[in-house]
Structure formats: structure tokens, C-alpha cells
Amino acid sequence: MNGAESLVRTLIASGIDTCFANPGTSEMHFVAALDRVSGMRCVLGLFEGVVSGAADGYARMADKPAATLLHLGPGLGNALANLHNARKAGTPIVNIVGDHATTHRRYDAPLTADVEGVARPMSAWVHTSMDAKSVARDGAEAVAAALSPPGCVATLILPADTAWNESDGPASAVAPKQSAKVSDEAIRQAAAHLRSGEPTLLLVGGRALRAKPLELASRIAQETGAKLMAPTSNARIERGAGRVAIDRIFYPIGQALEQLAPYKRAVIIGTQNPVAFFAYPGKPSLVLPPSCEVQVLAEPGNDLLDTLERLCDELGARSQAPQLQAGSRPELPRGSLTLDAIAAAVAALVPENAILVDESINSGGAIYPFTQGAPAHDWLQLTGGSIGIGLPLATGAAVACPDRRVVALQADGSGMYTLQALWTQAREKLDVTTIIFANRAYASLDIELRNVGASQPGQVALDMLDLSRPDLDWVKMAEGMGVEAARADTVERLIDLLRGSFARRGPFLIEVPC
Amino acid sequence: MNGAESLVRTLIASGIDTCFANPGTSEMHFVAALDRVSGMRCVLGLFEGVVSGAADGYARMADKPAATLLHLGPGLGNALANLHNARKAGTPIVNIVGDHATTHRRYDAPLTADVEGVARPMSAWVHTSMDAKSVARDGAEAVAAALSPPGCVATLILPADTAWNESDGPASAVAPKQSAKVSDEAIRQAAAHLRSGEPTLLLVGGRALRAKPLELASRIAQETGAKLMAPTSNARIERGAGRVAIDRIFYPIGQALEQLAPYKRAVIIGTQNPVAFFAYPGKPSLVLPPSCEVQVLAEPGNDLLDTLERLCDELGARSQAPQLQAGSRPELPRGSLTLDAIAAAVAALVPENAILVDESINSGGAIYPFTQGAPAHDWLQLTGGSIGIGLPLATGAAVACPDRRVVALQADGSGMYTLQALWTQAREKLDVTTIIFANRAYASLDIELRNVGASQPGQVALDMLDLSRPDLDWVKMAEGMGVEAARADTVERLIDLLRGSFARRGPFLIEVPC
């Protein structure tokens, strides 16, 4: 058994059964091994940003890592932007990156690059296998590293000769680190904040945004009068009817400052002291008031369920009923095809147990509030601000959850970065309904340009924000990649298309002119 | 004048008048400054790999760097793969990468990443501006660094506050390093090799593949009987009728070893001791015979024209006439639409002074020999093995040379990585004719898979190499990005489409089923 096969068998033994791949020559031994070993589903992406974004979406929904298979430094480079998002989401991913044979690297062949250097900025763990006999053990360590709480990007670099030489067979799984519990003292301190009688924010993020911990957080809020809130960008929120509804901190700095101005104290669980997305001249970086007493009770890697349980007990809040959202959908919209009408249509029609993937940037803001009372669903967001994750994220989520409808809310500018994901959706026949908000602009940048003082931008600047001339035709692009698609120019047409897509299997794309 | 404007003015003063851009919020001051300063052409790319690949194509043809404008670590990450190719081509590029304000970076906002870490693997020069008053000088240094022979990737990171704060105005251009001349001793040694009477290879690369130095190399070969050859992958070769024809080292390791087996000595100018693209079990990394006496006379950064002139003089070869290619086009093909027929059609019809961009991988191999006697043209290749440069490279070359037809020979699998370049071609109305070789496979990988011993690959492995199910429709994808396109299923249709595209302005895409 060669090193590649020992690695594939080790990954499977470690619980990894899905590999998003864009392989090249250096990875051919790994690919060949896939034929000899059963138990690994391999999903091809036609660009590495699709591969890494899909691995993120998969792990967010499957709660276990996928592997990626990438081709040397440049292939990993193409994956970096979405690995950045995964890193910010606390998503576990195991990257397998082929490299030149150890004997070949010193000759500076065309594809030679500093693969470890490319990996390091977005990886919590980086290792290069030195020989075929250590590959299996390295693979087991990579999985354990990826599973380090809250979830990490681990990158294992596999020189071609470590894949093709004879190994000692697969390695056993390595137990990952456990998430640490917070101290009793910290719990008591948080309880004191929450009992202070002053306006207090209970900010929860990360895995605390799942249904069960959110119920605990809601009990605490009910008991103490604290305001429960989530960060602006979150990997996954379990929400909808029968679940705890939670507001998020606003993205625009001015609105966020206003929103958080009332709070004298803040207890933070599973996220960091909230920070503005960007800095602006004369505006603070931290969005809680400077006078607010902030306690980060639990980092994302702490045991968040345990933290909330103990805090609940400390406060005697177990007897409180969590505030659960009643089921309520908006009426089907009529009239103009506005952003609110699109939001209402989605909220009115989205199937139960759907997965909503939001990279709608400026266009989809109304969908989050409109879907608050829709049937229970998951809400996945862009976590690292690196646009171009929506279509891959939806792809990976659909691979993880083959019995659930995925609805991708996709801005057009962001969608263009990784549109190749549509092909993977078609090949894998994934149940993804994509709504493209075709405003034909980097609309958020237009706002930002005016924010920086260019109140009357000229043509050169405006050309950099404008996606028209020519207009993108998403229907043709989707069809070109084998995904059925149509444009909705009226609300009625949008409703028909949504109904049609939700009623049958496979991917579908709807372009809306907003 | 703020830092951003001081930088734009400095870049222009340093000779940079073209910026390929995919900006975000952190770059809005730079974008706003473009409205206040004339002399910088700004070209929008809808993905950063388009931006960096276009900057490479531009500089290869303009013989001066373009700037890129990129958005923080992830934006730079998306640009890396084609920066890798640029680095291997010796192409000068000045990356301007926005970052969070210096005061904001410590808060770990969503987009925060180690931008310098992302830059370093593909950049010869990396610097982060510390304040608005140093931005202009840093910009001038970046241009000088990019112009260091043979040409480098220089990355200047621009925290947002260094862009928005008040500067001291623009800086003067900084003189770049000059290319070093090789020693007289080295010239004499090379002459001795060439005079040895043994079979000798004269391998020339880099800037020595332009018409004038190639004529000198040809005189030397005529005088000494040496075999003149070029590396497998080259940034730019000036060739065609009236120029020196030059063979390249074969890509497949077996063929390369056979091709180079006869040589007892090798004199190398402007490139390195040739190395196999990949390592293979039991095959050598270096492709010249181990017994061959190899002299690297001049590195790519040396003064190659001077080297060839002095070597010519040392050998008394000035009086030799260079061996110039006679003009001769193949007849227009008839019959089946084979790869040879496509090659013949291109060679028969390509306009004078065209720029041929070759990322055809397995499909376009016949076009190089078929076009040997076509009217004078440039030949641009993938230099770093990182696929996905063809469409961006063609885009940048067309921006640099608005009066020349660019013909992109594009494999389908590689084309998918950066297909967004088509939109930029449409917006800028660039004279690019793209031929997509739609073999619907990573065909080179199929060969490689069999090379690694998987003689009977199974379905899992084959699925990773196969781009069908669904088939990509390049006509629809191109039209979706505003580029006129058609499929050629017969030779006659291909000829019609080529003639039509060559006869009028603007981009056109032709899909051929090969």
C-alpha cells in the first residue's frame, strides 16, 4: 500500500468521508487510491475556491470536516479566500495539498512555490509529510488539528514521492482536543453583570447559535432582562418557527453604534468583543460604547453549551421558558418586484428544514427579518468578508444534507468570483435554488465611496463599481454550466419559479433584477 | 492631497499608466483619487485572478509594469495563482493591496489576515506603508523593485488610514537596478564550449527570445553548429516569418530526455538548467544528460542582449547570417475537424502582428509548428504551470496592444478557472479571438493517471478528470458575459468564424469540440 492509499484509509478511519477536489498531476496517486478504497465521496470543483467554500458549507452542516484535494501552491492559493472565511467561521477543514516530490523541489520546476508559506496565513496547522511511512500518521494528526475547538483549517502537504512510495498502512484516528470549560469564577462574574440591573447585552456567537444553546440563552435573557443578540456575521444560526429569534448587530458602523449605545454591560459567549467591519476616519473600531463593561465569558473554542447551562443554573433561569418564535409566514407578495417583495416570496414559500445561504450583501437584507417565522431552517453567512463564498457554500451544504432544500441568496458581483460552483451543483444534482440579485453593481462600494468623501464620484471611479456594460446574463451562464435557470421580471413569475424549483429535485437559478 | 492620491500620482510619474483593479472598501480612497488625476487607465476585473493574469499579459507586451488594485488578504489570495505565473515569467507587476487601517488591524475584524504572509510566496518585494507621508516614496520603491531585472512581483500594502490621511504629495521615480553583465571569463568559457566540436545545446530563454537577441543566437548557432533551443514554457517569443525559428524542449519527460540525450555540452542564456515539469518515479529531475557539461552563462536577470553580442564577437560570428524563417502558411484545411485542421486554420488565417496566447495544454500542440511560417507574431505561454492564465493573459495583452489581434488558444478545463476575463474583454471591447478546445476533460491528467500506474482507472478516479455530465457550453457562458460566441463543428465553420472575427473589432469566442 502506497502512502496515498494509507492516507485515504486513515482519513476514512478518522471519520472523513467526503473530499472536495480539484486535483493535478501531483495528486494522481491520491486519486488512483480512491478507486481501491470505498467510503470516500469525491466531489469535483472546477476551481479551487469552489472546493474550499464547499468544504466550509459541508462542515457547517455536517458538523465534521471534509477533506479538500488541491494542486501545489497555486491551487492552494486559489482556495485561500474561502479558507479565510472558513477560518473566521471556525470551520474544520483538512486540506490535502500535493507538492513536488521531495527530491524534485530543489530544482525550481515551474510549479515550485513555498506551499507552507501559502498555507500559513489561513491555516491553524500546517505540516509537510517527509516520507511515505509518516503520511498516515500525519493525516490522522491533520484531522485532529482540524477538530481542535472550535474548528480549524489544517493543511497537510503531500510531496508526490510520499504518495507513491510504500507505506506501513493506515494510522488510527487521533483524539482531538476537547473544548475547555470556563471557570466558575467567570460564570459568577457573568451572572453578576446580568444581575446588575443595568442595560446588559448577552452576545452569543459560534456554536451557541444552534437551537439548544439559544434556548438556554433565551432563558437567561428572560430571567435577567438582558438583550440577546448575535454578531453581524455567523457561520450558522438555527432559527425560524419554534426556535429562539435573534437579532444581529448591524453591519453599517453608524447603525451598529446606535444599536449598541444603550448597553452598560456586555457578556459575550462564543465570539469576540464586536468590531466594525472596516475602520472609518473618526469612527471607533469597537462598536460597544467605551464605557461598557465587557466580559468575554467564553471564546468560540470553549464549551459553549456547558457555559450556558452553568450560567443558567447560576442565575436560576432554568425555570424560565425560552422565548420561541411563533410560526408565521408573510402573505404572498403582489405588485412591484421590490427587495421586500422578493423577501416576502422567499419567506412565504421556503420549504421546512431549508438551509438559507446568504451572500446577498446589499440586496437581501429584508429576508432575515421576513423569514423569522418561517418553518425551522438554518441560516449560513459570509463570515470573513471575502466575497465569493455563497455558491460554493450552498454546494457544500447540499452535499452534507441531501434531503434538505438549499436556498442561496446571492449578490451578482460576489457570485461572479466562484460561479463555477454551479457546474458542481449540476453534476451532483444538488437541491440548490439560487436567487441572483442582479443589481449590476458593487453596490456596497458605491455607499463606501460616498462614505470616504467622494460625494460626486466621477466616471473612472464609478466604472470600478459598476457591473454593467455589458450586463451579466446569469441565465445563460447557469445554462452554460448545466443548471436550469430563468429570469423573474415580475413577482408572479418569481413565485412560479420558486414554487417550481422547490417542488422538484436538482439545482435551479433565478435571476431577479434588483 | 491624501496618501492615496500621492500614490496614484507617484505611480504615473514612475511610468505606470494602467491599473487592473478589483477594489473593495479599503481601496475606495485610491479609486476616488483616480477621478482627480488623469493618466491612469483603470480596467475592472470581476475576479482577482483575472486582474493578476491581465497585469502579466500587459507587462509581457508593454515591457513595463501595470499596477493591480486588490482587496486585503483574500483579494490578494485570489490573485496568487497568476502572480505565481508572473513570477516564473519574470514579469514586473506592482500590486497595491488595501488593508485595514493601522489602528483597526489589532481588533481582528472579519477581513483581517496576514496580508504580508499571503504576499510573500509570490512576491520578490513586500512592504506595508506605515503612514500617509511614506506612501508615495513606498510606491516609487515598489515600481523600482518590480523593474529589478528580469522583472519582479512587488506588493505594496496600503492600510486604509495611510490612504486617507494627508500626505506630503507625490514622490519622484526611483531608478531601478540595472541588469548585470556577465564576466569576460564566462563569455570565453561559453565560447570554448561552443567551439569544442562536441554536440552542444545553446538554450536561450527570457528576454533572449525576442527577435534581435534570437538573431544573435542564430548567428552563434550558424558559426558553431550548436543546436538553438528554448525552454518548454516561455513568457514571450517573437517568431514567425522573417524571424528565427526556435524549437522548445518537450513537455513529456520521456520525449524531453530523448530530445536532449545527444548533447555533451550546454550553454544556457536567460533561463535555468532545464528541469522536468514534474518528478516521476525512477526518472531524473534534470533533463539534460548527467554527463552533459552545463554552463549557465546568463541568468534571466543578466543583460542578455549584451551577453549574446559579446559571445557573438568572441566567436567571430557577426558575419554569419541568422537563419530566418521564410513566410509560409499552410493551405486552408478541409475534411474532419481534427487538432491538426484547427492548427492549420489558425496558421492560415492569423493576421500579421498577432499575439498568440497558448493555454491549450493537450489540444493546441500542433499550432506552434504550424504557425512557424505565419506572419510575424508573438507567442505567450503559461510559465508557472498554474492553469487559468490564458483568458486573463490575452486580456492584458490586448489592453497593452490595442492595434493588434490577440488569439487565445484555450483549453476548456483551464479556461474555467478565470472565465470572468471574458467580461473584461467585452467591457473594454478588446480584439481577442478565443478558441476553446472543448475536450471536456482534464486530458493531461488522464495521461498522468496512467503514468502513475493506474492503467485501468475506475469510475471514482475518472470522474475527477472528466468535465462532462454536464457538458460546459462555452457559447452560453461567453454570451452571458457579453462576448459574442459560436460553436464550430466543421472545419468550414471554423474558417468562417475565424475570418469573421479577424475582420472586425471586439472579442469573439469559438468553441471547438476537440
CSV table of C-alpha atoms in Angstrom, one decimal, chain A residues 21-26 28-29 31-32 34-35 42-48 71-74 77-78 80-81 84 87-88 100-101 103-104 107-114 117-118 121-122 164 272 275-281 285-286 383-386 416-420 423 426-427 442 445 448-449 452 454 457-461 463-473 476-477 479-482, chain B residues 21-26 28-29 31-32 34-35 42-48 71-74 77-78 80-81 84 87-88 100-101 103-104 107-114 117-118 121-122 164 272 275-281 285-286 383-386 416-420 423 426-427 442 445 448-449 452 454 457-461 463-473 476-477 479-482:
chain,number,residue,atom,x,y,z
A,21,ALA,CA,-11.3,18.0,-5.1
A,22,ASN,CA,-9.5,19.9,-7.9
A,23,PRO,CA,-6.5,17.6,-8.4
A,24,GLY,CA,-3.5,17.8,-10.7
A,25,THR,CA,-0.6,15.6,-11.6
A,26,SER,CA,0.9,15.6,-8.1
A,28,MET,CA,-2.8,11.4,-9.1
A,29,HIS,CA,-1.7,8.7,-6.6
A,31,VAL,CA,-7.0,9.9,-6.9
A,32,ALA,CA,-5.9,6.5,-8.0
A,34,LEU,CA,-9.8,6.4,-4.3
A,35,ASP,CA,-10.6,3.6,-6.7
A,42,CYS,CA,-15.3,12.7,-4.1
A,43,VAL,CA,-16.8,15.9,-5.5
A,44,LEU,CA,-15.1,17.7,-8.3
A,45,GLY,CA,-14.9,21.5,-8.4
A,46,LEU,CA,-13.7,23.3,-11.5
A,47,PHE,CA,-11.9,26.0,-9.4
A,48,GLU,CA,-10.3,25.7,-6.0
A,71,HIS,CA,-2.7,21.1,-6.5
A,72,LEU,CA,0.5,22.6,-5.1
A,73,GLY,CA,1.0,26.3,-4.1
A,74,PRO,CA,-1.1,27.9,-6.8
A,77,GLY,CA,-3.7,29.9,-3.4
A,78,ASN,CA,-6.9,29.8,-5.3
A,80,LEU,CA,-7.3,30.8,0.2
A,81,ALA,CA,-10.1,33.3,0.1
A,84,HIS,CA,-10.1,32.7,5.1
A,87,ARG,CA,-11.1,30.2,9.5
A,88,LYS,CA,-13.3,33.1,10.6
A,100,HIS,CA,6.6,18.1,-6.0
A,101,ALA,CA,8.5,15.0,-4.9
A,103,THR,CA,13.8,15.1,-4.5
A,104,HIS,CA,12.4,17.5,-7.1
A,107,TYR,CA,15.2,22.3,-8.9
A,108,ASP,CA,12.7,25.1,-9.0
A,109,ALA,CA,10.4,23.5,-11.6
A,110,PRO,CA,7.6,25.8,-13.0
A,111,LEU,CA,5.1,24.8,-10.3
A,112,THR,CA,7.5,25.1,-7.4
A,113,ALA,CA,6.5,27.5,-4.7
A,114,ASP,CA,6.6,27.9,-1.0
A,117,GLY,CA,4.1,29.9,3.1
A,118,VAL,CA,0.9,30.0,1.1
A,121,PRO,CA,-2.0,32.7,6.8
A,122,MET,CA,-5.2,30.8,6.6
A,164,TRP,CA,3.8,6.9,-4.4
A,272,GLN,CA,-15.3,38.3,20.4
A,275,VAL,CA,-15.6,45.2,16.0
A,276,ALA,CA,-16.6,47.3,13.0
A,277,PHE,CA,-16.2,45.5,9.6
A,278,PHE,CA,-14.0,48.4,8.4
A,279,ALA,CA,-12.4,51.4,10.1
A,280,TYR,CA,-13.6,54.8,9.1
A,281,PRO,CA,-12.0,58.2,9.8
A,285,SER,CA,-13.2,50.2,15.9
A,286,LEU,CA,-15.1,48.6,18.7
A,383,THR,CA,-18.1,35.1,7.9
A,384,GLY,CA,-14.8,36.5,6.8
A,385,GLY,CA,-15.9,39.3,4.4
A,386,SER,CA,-14.2,37.6,1.5
A,416,MET,CA,-19.0,36.0,-10.2
A,417,TYR,CA,-16.0,35.1,-8.1
A,418,THR,CA,-16.9,31.4,-7.9
A,419,LEU,CA,-19.7,30.9,-10.4
A,420,GLN,CA,-18.0,27.6,-11.4
A,423,TRP,CA,-21.4,23.2,-12.5
A,426,ALA,CA,-25.4,20.3,-11.8
A,427,ARG,CA,-23.1,17.3,-11.8
A,442,TYR,CA,-20.8,46.5,-6.4
A,445,LEU,CA,-18.8,50.0,-2.7
A,448,GLU,CA,-18.4,53.2,0.8
A,449,LEU,CA,-17.1,55.5,-1.9
A,452,VAL,CA,-14.9,58.2,2.1
A,454,ALA,CA,-16.3,61.2,-2.8
A,457,PRO,CA,-17.7,60.4,-7.9
A,458,GLY,CA,-16.5,60.7,-11.5
A,459,GLN,CA,-16.7,58.2,-14.3
A,460,VAL,CA,-13.4,56.5,-13.6
A,461,ALA,CA,-14.4,55.7,-10.1
A,463,ASP,CA,-16.7,52.3,-13.6
A,464,MET,CA,-14.9,50.4,-10.9
A,465,LEU,CA,-18.2,49.8,-9.1
A,466,ASP,CA,-20.4,49.1,-12.0
A,467,LEU,CA,-21.1,45.6,-13.4
A,468,SER,CA,-23.0,46.8,-16.4
A,469,ARG,CA,-21.6,47.4,-20.0
A,470,PRO,CA,-22.1,44.6,-20.7
A,471,ASP,CA,-24.8,43.3,-18.4
A,472,LEU,CA,-24.2,39.8,-17.0
A,473,ASP,CA,-26.8,37.3,-18.1
A,476,LYS,CA,-27.0,32.0,-19.9
A,477,MET,CA,-24.1,31.5,-17.6
A,479,GLU,CA,-27.3,27.1,-18.5
A,480,GLY,CA,-23.7,27.1,-19.8
A,481,MET,CA,-22.8,25.1,-16.7
A,482,GLY,CA,-25.8,22.8,-16.9
B,21,ALA,CA,-8.5,46.5,-10.4
B,22,ASN,CA,-10.9,44.6,-8.3
B,23,PRO,CA,-11.2,47.1,-5.4
B,24,GLY,CA,-13.2,46.9,-2.1
B,25,THR,CA,-13.9,49.3,0.7
B,26,SER,CA,-10.3,49.7,1.8
B,28,MET,CA,-12.0,53.4,-2.1
B,29,HIS,CA,-9.7,56.3,-1.5
B,31,VAL,CA,-10.4,54.7,-6.5
B,32,ALA,CA,-11.7,58.2,-5.6
B,34,LEU,CA,-8.4,58.2,-9.9
B,35,ASP,CA,-11.1,60.8,-10.6
B,42,CYS,CA,-8.3,51.6,-14.9
B,43,VAL,CA,-9.5,48.2,-16.1
B,44,LEU,CA,-12.0,46.3,-13.9
B,45,GLY,CA,-11.8,42.5,-13.4
B,46,LEU,CA,-14.6,40.6,-11.8
B,47,PHE,CA,-12.2,38.2,-10.1
B,48,GLU,CA,-8.6,38.9,-8.8
B,71,HIS,CA,-8.7,44.0,-1.6
B,72,LEU,CA,-6.9,42.8,1.6
B,73,GLY,CA,-5.5,39.3,2.2
B,74,PRO,CA,-8.3,37.3,0.5
B,77,GLY,CA,-5.1,35.3,-2.2
B,78,ASN,CA,-7.3,35.1,-5.3
B,80,LEU,CA,-1.8,34.5,-6.2
B,81,ALA,CA,-2.0,31.7,-8.8
B,84,HIS,CA,2.9,32.7,-9.4
B,87,ARG,CA,6.9,35.4,-11.0
B,88,LYS,CA,8.1,32.5,-13.2
B,100,HIS,CA,-7.4,47.7,7.4
B,101,ALA,CA,-6.4,51.0,8.9
B,103,THR,CA,-5.4,51.3,14.2
B,104,HIS,CA,-8.0,48.7,13.2
B,107,TYR,CA,-9.1,44.0,16.5
B,108,ASP,CA,-9.3,41.0,14.2
B,109,ALA,CA,-12.2,42.3,12.1
B,110,PRO,CA,-13.7,39.7,9.7
B,111,LEU,CA,-11.3,40.6,6.8
B,112,THR,CA,-8.2,40.8,9.0
B,113,ALA,CA,-5.5,38.4,7.7
B,114,ASP,CA,-1.7,38.3,7.5
B,117,GLY,CA,2.2,36.4,4.7
B,118,VAL,CA,-0.1,36.0,1.7
B,121,PRO,CA,5.4,33.4,-1.5
B,122,MET,CA,4.8,35.1,-4.9
B,164,TRP,CA,-7.0,58.7,3.7
B,272,GLN,CA,18.0,27.7,-15.8
B,275,VAL,CA,14.1,20.6,-15.2
B,276,ALA,CA,11.2,18.2,-15.7
B,277,PHE,CA,7.8,19.8,-15.0
B,278,PHE,CA,7.0,17.0,-12.5
B,279,ALA,CA,9.0,14.3,-11.0
B,280,TYR,CA,8.2,10.7,-11.8
B,281,PRO,CA,9.3,7.5,-10.1
B,285,SER,CA,14.6,15.8,-12.4
B,286,LEU,CA,17.1,17.4,-14.7
B,383,THR,CA,5.1,29.9,-17.5
B,384,GLY,CA,4.4,28.6,-14.0
B,385,GLY,CA,2.1,25.7,-14.6
B,386,SER,CA,-0.7,27.3,-12.7
B,416,MET,CA,-12.9,27.6,-16.4
B,417,TYR,CA,-10.6,28.9,-13.6
B,418,THR,CA,-10.8,32.5,-14.8
B,419,LEU,CA,-13.6,32.7,-17.3
B,420,GLN,CA,-14.6,36.1,-15.8
B,423,TRP,CA,-16.5,40.1,-19.3
B,426,ALA,CA,-16.4,42.7,-23.6
B,427,ARG,CA,-16.3,45.9,-21.4
B,442,TYR,CA,-8.6,17.3,-17.8
B,445,LEU,CA,-4.4,14.2,-16.0
B,448,GLU,CA,-0.7,11.3,-15.8
B,449,LEU,CA,-3.0,8.9,-14.0
B,452,VAL,CA,1.4,6.7,-12.1
B,454,ALA,CA,-3.4,3.3,-12.7
B,457,PRO,CA,-8.7,3.6,-13.6
B,458,GLY,CA,-12.1,3.2,-12.0
B,459,GLN,CA,-15.1,5.5,-12.1
B,460,VAL,CA,-14.2,7.5,-9.0
B,461,ALA,CA,-10.8,8.4,-10.4
B,463,ASP,CA,-14.8,11.3,-12.5
B,464,MET,CA,-12.1,13.6,-11.2
B,465,LEU,CA,-10.7,14.1,-14.7
B,466,ASP,CA,-13.9,14.4,-16.7
B,467,LEU,CA,-15.6,17.7,-17.4
B,468,SER,CA,-18.7,16.2,-18.9
B,469,ARG,CA,-22.0,15.4,-17.1
B,470,PRO,CA,-23.0,18.2,-17.6
B,471,ASP,CA,-21.1,19.4,-20.7
B,472,LEU,CA,-19.9,23.0,-20.4
B,473,ASP,CA,-21.5,25.3,-23.1
B,476,LYS,CA,-23.7,30.4,-23.5
B,477,MET,CA,-21.1,31.3,-20.9
B,479,GLU,CA,-22.7,35.3,-24.2
B,480,GLY,CA,-23.6,35.5,-20.6
B,481,MET,CA,-20.6,37.8,-20.1
B,482,GLY,CA,-21.3,39.9,-23.2
